[in-house]
Coordinates of C-alpha atoms and ligand atoms in Angstrom, one line a residue:
M1 CA 98.3 -19.1 41.4
C2 CA 94.9 -18.2 40.9
E3 CA 93.5 -21.2 39.3
R4 CA 90.4 -19.4 38.4
G5 CA 91.9 -16.5 36.2
E6 CA 91.7 -18.6 32.4
I7 CA 90.9 -15.2 30.0
V8 CA 90.9 -16.6 26.3
T9 CA 90.5 -14.8 23.4
T10 CA 89.3 -15.6 19.7
A11 CA 92.6 -15.5 18.5
R12 CA 93.8 -18.2 21.1
L13 CA 91.1 -20.3 20.8
R14 CA 91.5 -20.6 16.5
R15 CA 95.2 -21.2 17.1
S16 CA 94.4 -24.1 19.1
G17 CA 91.7 -25.4 16.3
V18 CA 88.3 -24.3 17.7
S19 CA 86.6 -22.9 14.9
G20 CA 83.8 -20.2 14.7
Q21 CA 81.0 -22.6 14.9
A22 CA 82.2 -24.7 18.0
L23 CA 83.1 -21.4 19.7
R24 CA 79.6 -20.3 19.6
Q25 CA 78.5 -23.6 20.6
M26 CA 80.4 -23.4 23.3
V27 CA 79.0 -19.8 24.4
D28 CA 75.6 -21.0 24.1
A29 CA 76.4 -24.0 26.2
G30 CA 78.1 -21.8 29.0
T31 CA 81.2 -23.7 29.0
I32 CA 82.9 -20.3 28.3
H33 CA 81.6 -16.5 28.7
R34 CA 81.8 -13.7 26.2
A35 CA 83.3 -10.8 28.4
R36 CA 83.8 -8.6 25.5
R37 CA 84.1 -9.0 21.8
G38 CA 87.1 -11.7 21.1
V39 CA 87.6 -12.0 24.9
Y40 CA 85.9 -14.9 26.7
T41 CA 86.5 -16.2 30.6
T42 CA 85.0 -19.6 31.7
P43 CA 82.9 -20.2 34.3
A44 CA 85.4 -20.5 37.1
T45 CA 87.3 -17.4 36.4
C46 CA 87.7 -15.2 39.4
P47 CA 85.7 -12.1 39.8
A48 CA 88.4 -9.8 39.5
I49 CA 90.0 -11.5 36.4
R50 CA 86.4 -11.4 34.8
A51 CA 86.0 -7.8 35.4
V52 CA 89.7 -7.0 33.9
A53 CA 88.2 -9.1 30.7
A54 CA 85.3 -7.0 30.4
H55 CA 86.9 -3.5 30.9
G56 CA 89.6 -4.0 28.3
G57 CA 93.0 -4.3 28.7
R58 CA 95.3 -6.7 31.0
V59 CA 95.1 -7.7 34.5
G60 CA 98.1 -5.8 36.3
C61 CA 99.2 -4.2 39.3
L62 CA 97.9 -5.8 42.6
T63 CA 95.1 -7.8 41.1
A64 CA 98.1 -9.6 38.9
A65 CA 100.0 -9.8 41.9
R66 CA 97.2 -11.6 43.8
H67 CA 96.4 -13.8 41.0
L68 CA 100.0 -15.4 40.7
G69 CA 100.3 -16.0 44.3
L70 CA 102.1 -13.0 45.7
W71 CA 101.0 -11.7 49.1
T72 CA 99.8 -8.2 49.7
L73 CA 98.7 -5.9 52.1
S74 CA 95.5 -4.4 51.1
P75 CA 92.5 -6.8 50.6
P76 CA 91.1 -7.1 47.6
G77 CA 89.4 -4.5 46.0
A78 CA 88.6 -2.6 43.1
P79 CA 90.3 -4.6 39.6
H80 CA 93.7 -3.1 38.7
V81 CA 93.8 -2.8 34.8
W82 CA 97.0 -2.6 33.0
M83 CA 96.2 -0.6 29.3
C84 CA 99.1 -1.0 27.9
D85 CA 99.5 0.3 24.2
G86 CA 96.2 2.5 24.8
Q87 CA 94.0 -0.5 24.3
R88 CA 90.3 0.7 24.4
R89 CA 88.3 0.8 27.9
Y90 CA 84.9 -1.4 27.3
H91 CA 83.6 -0.1 30.7
D92 CA 81.9 3.1 31.2
T93 CA 83.8 5.8 32.9
G94 CA 83.7 5.4 36.6
C95 CA 83.2 1.8 36.7
G96 CA 85.8 1.9 39.7
C97 CA 88.5 -0.3 37.9
V98 CA 91.9 1.3 38.5
E99 CA 93.8 1.6 35.3
H100 CA 97.5 1.6 34.6
W101 CA 98.7 3.5 31.5
D102 CA 102.6 2.5 31.8
D103 CA 104.2 1.0 28.4
G104 CA 105.1 -2.2 27.7
P105 CA 104.9 -5.2 25.8
R106 CA 102.0 -6.3 23.6
G107 CA 100.3 -9.0 24.7
D108 CA 97.4 -11.9 24.7
A109 CA 94.3 -10.4 26.9
G110 CA 94.8 -13.2 29.3
A111 CA 98.7 -12.8 29.4
T112 CA 100.0 -11.2 33.1
P113 CA 102.4 -8.7 33.2
S114 CA 106.2 -9.9 34.2
V115 CA 106.7 -9.5 38.4
P116 CA 109.2 -6.8 37.7
R117 CA 106.4 -4.8 36.0
I118 CA 104.1 -5.7 38.4
L119 CA 106.3 -4.4 41.3
C120 CA 106.5 -1.3 39.5
Q121 CA 103.2 -0.8 38.8
I122 CA 102.4 -1.6 42.5
F123 CA 105.0 0.9 43.7
R124 CA 103.6 3.7 41.7
C125 CA 100.1 2.9 42.5
V126 CA 99.9 2.0 46.0
G127 CA 103.2 3.0 47.4
V128 CA 106.4 1.4 48.8
E129 CA 105.1 -0.1 51.7
E130 CA 103.0 -2.6 49.5
F131 CA 106.1 -2.4 46.9
F132 CA 108.0 -4.0 49.7
V133 CA 105.5 -6.9 51.3
V134 CA 104.7 -8.3 47.3
L135 CA 109.0 -8.0 46.6
E136 CA 109.7 -10.0 49.5
S137 CA 106.9 -12.2 48.7
A138 CA 108.4 -12.7 45.3
L139 CA 112.0 -13.3 46.4
R140 CA 110.7 -15.9 48.9
Q141 CA 108.3 -17.8 46.1
R142 CA 111.9 -17.2 43.8
M143 CA 109.2 -15.3 41.3
I144 CA 111.8 -12.8 40.5
T145 CA 115.2 -13.3 38.9
E146 CA 118.5 -11.3 39.5
E147 CA 117.6 -10.1 35.9
G148 CA 114.6 -9.1 37.0
L149 CA 115.9 -7.0 39.6
R150 CA 118.2 -5.0 38.0
W151 CA 115.3 -4.3 35.7
L152 CA 113.8 -2.5 38.7
R153 CA 117.2 -1.3 40.0
K154 CA 117.1 0.5 36.4
R155 CA 113.6 2.2 36.9
S156 CA 114.2 3.0 40.9
N157 CA 114.5 6.0 42.9
A158 CA 115.9 6.7 46.2
V159 CA 113.0 5.2 47.7
M160 CA 112.4 2.2 45.9
R161 CA 116.7 1.6 45.8
E162 CA 116.0 1.3 49.6
A163 CA 113.4 -0.8 49.8
L164 CA 115.4 -3.4 47.3
T165 CA 118.3 -2.9 49.1
L166 CA 116.6 -4.0 52.3
A167 CA 114.4 -6.9 50.7
R168 CA 115.2 -10.6 51.6
D169 CA 114.0 -13.9 50.7
D170 CA 113.2 -15.2 54.4
A171 CA 109.9 -13.5 55.2
D172 CA 107.0 -15.5 56.2
S173 CA 103.9 -13.3 55.5
G174 CA 103.4 -9.5 54.7
L175 CA 103.2 -8.5 58.3
E176 CA 106.8 -9.7 58.9
S177 CA 108.1 -7.8 56.2
L178 CA 105.9 -4.7 57.0
L179 CA 107.6 -4.8 60.6
R180 CA 110.9 -4.7 59.2
W181 CA 109.9 -1.9 57.1
R182 CA 108.9 0.0 59.6
L183 CA 111.5 -0.5 61.9
R184 CA 114.3 -0.2 59.6
R185 CA 115.0 3.8 60.7
H186 CA 115.4 2.6 64.1
G187 CA 118.4 0.5 63.5
L188 CA 117.6 -2.7 65.2
R189 CA 118.6 -6.2 64.5
V190 CA 115.6 -7.5 63.4
R191 CA 115.9 -11.5 62.4
T192 CA 112.9 -13.3 61.1
Q193 CA 112.0 -16.8 61.4
R194 CA 114.5 -17.5 64.2
S195 CA 114.4 -21.1 66.0
I196 CA 114.6 -20.0 69.7
A197 CA 115.6 -23.2 72.4
S198 CA 112.3 -24.7 73.7
V199 CA 110.2 -21.9 72.0
G200 CA 110.2 -22.9 68.4
V201 CA 110.5 -20.4 65.5
V202 CA 109.3 -17.1 65.9
D203 CA 108.6 -14.5 63.5
A204 CA 110.9 -12.3 64.7
L205 CA 113.7 -11.7 67.2
I206 CA 114.5 -8.0 67.6
G207 CA 118.1 -7.7 69.5
D208 CA 118.7 -10.6 71.6
R209 CA 115.8 -11.0 74.1
L210 CA 112.6 -9.5 72.2
L211 CA 110.0 -11.8 70.4
V212 CA 107.7 -10.5 68.0
E213 CA 105.0 -12.5 66.9
T214 CA 102.6 -11.4 64.0
D215 CA 99.4 -13.2 64.2
G216 CA 98.1 -13.5 60.7
V217 CA 94.0 -13.2 60.1
E218 CA 92.9 -17.3 60.7
G219 CA 94.0 -19.4 63.3
H220 CA 95.0 -18.1 67.2
N221 CA 91.7 -17.5 68.3
S222 CA 90.6 -21.7 69.1
A223 CA 91.3 -22.8 72.2
P224 CA 94.6 -25.2 71.0
H225 CA 95.8 -22.6 69.4
R226 CA 95.5 -20.4 72.1
H227 CA 96.7 -22.7 74.4
K228 CA 100.3 -23.4 72.2
D229 CA 100.7 -19.6 72.4
L230 CA 100.5 -19.4 75.7
V231 CA 102.9 -22.6 76.7
R232 CA 105.4 -20.8 73.6
D233 CA 105.2 -17.3 75.8
A234 CA 105.9 -19.3 79.0
H235 CA 108.7 -20.9 77.7
A236 CA 110.1 -17.9 76.1
A237 CA 110.2 -15.9 79.6
L238 CA 111.8 -18.9 81.3
W239 CA 114.7 -18.4 79.0
G240 CA 114.8 -14.6 79.5
Y241 CA 112.7 -13.5 76.3
M242 CA 109.7 -11.1 76.2
T243 CA 107.0 -11.7 73.9
L244 CA 104.9 -9.3 72.3
R245 CA 102.0 -10.5 69.8
F246 CA 100.3 -8.2 67.1
D247 CA 97.6 -8.6 65.0
Y248 CA 97.4 -7.3 61.4
A249 CA 95.0 -4.6 62.6
M250 CA 97.7 -3.4 64.6
V251 CA 100.5 -3.6 62.3
V252 CA 98.6 -2.5 59.4
H253 CA 96.5 0.3 61.1
D254 CA 97.9 0.9 64.9
W255 CA 101.4 1.3 63.9
E256 CA 102.5 4.1 66.8
L257 CA 101.4 1.5 69.6
V258 CA 103.3 -1.2 67.5
E259 CA 106.2 0.6 67.3
A260 CA 105.7 2.4 70.9
A261 CA 105.4 -1.1 72.4
I262 CA 108.7 -2.6 70.8
L263 CA 110.6 0.4 71.6
G264 CA 109.3 -0.1 75.3
A265 CA 109.8 -3.6 75.6
L266 CA 113.8 -2.9 74.5
R267 CA 114.2 -0.1 77.1
T268 CA 112.8 -2.1 79.6
L269 CA 115.1 -5.4 78.5
G270 CA 118.1 -3.2 78.2
G271 CA 120.8 -3.3 76.0
A272 CA 118.8 -5.1 73.4
R273 CA 120.1 -2.5 70.7
P274 CA 123.0 -3.7 68.6
Ligands
ZN301 ZN1 97.2 -0.3 40.5
ZN302 ZN1 86.3 -1.3 34.6

């Protein structure tokens, strides 16, 4: 959860007993910033949320998902704004914010849409792969209920239903989710976060003998970390496993190579298909 996401409205401030005069004093003192009429942010508010507050509407889609601490594949970019109930845009046209116009319950400027609604917005705006990644993150972090999943199923098409059926609650990163999603057509047995004797917990075990590690952005370049990885790979080989390592750029942008490497390794290992 981003702690820097607070949007406050005059109405909310009034409800908590802040008078008009006190509000003016807070603005003068820089305790809060005026984003537009009746809507304020705090000095700590993160840039994406500040942009949404100034644009008009509420935080939505990828911006809302990131704000709640759900992992996403796409790096932070333009703010996604939910303009439910025909809310007004206060930015000039062409400001770069991505607007969402789906109907939904009216709420405070600072209110985040429900997780199922955020997922629905992501599916329509960014596509099924990002949807799948955020869905698995929500399942992992217990941020979506059975009722929320039913709500999504009611609004799903065939592709979304496939994602809902495949989704699990044990993925440890967006890369793992994407790996499973993109491999789904090959009928492989992909098990994530498996503990392998003398190796440790691996990101994915494909078939019975292929270990796939998906290295995130941070970490694996430092000498101690690299040494640890090499020791793991040696232990894995000793016990008859093959290890393939892919980073974010490969899984996301060079999938053809990743897929070919996995299928090639499985052929080499022989009989690894279920
Ligand atoms: Zn969007
Ligand atoms: Zn804007």
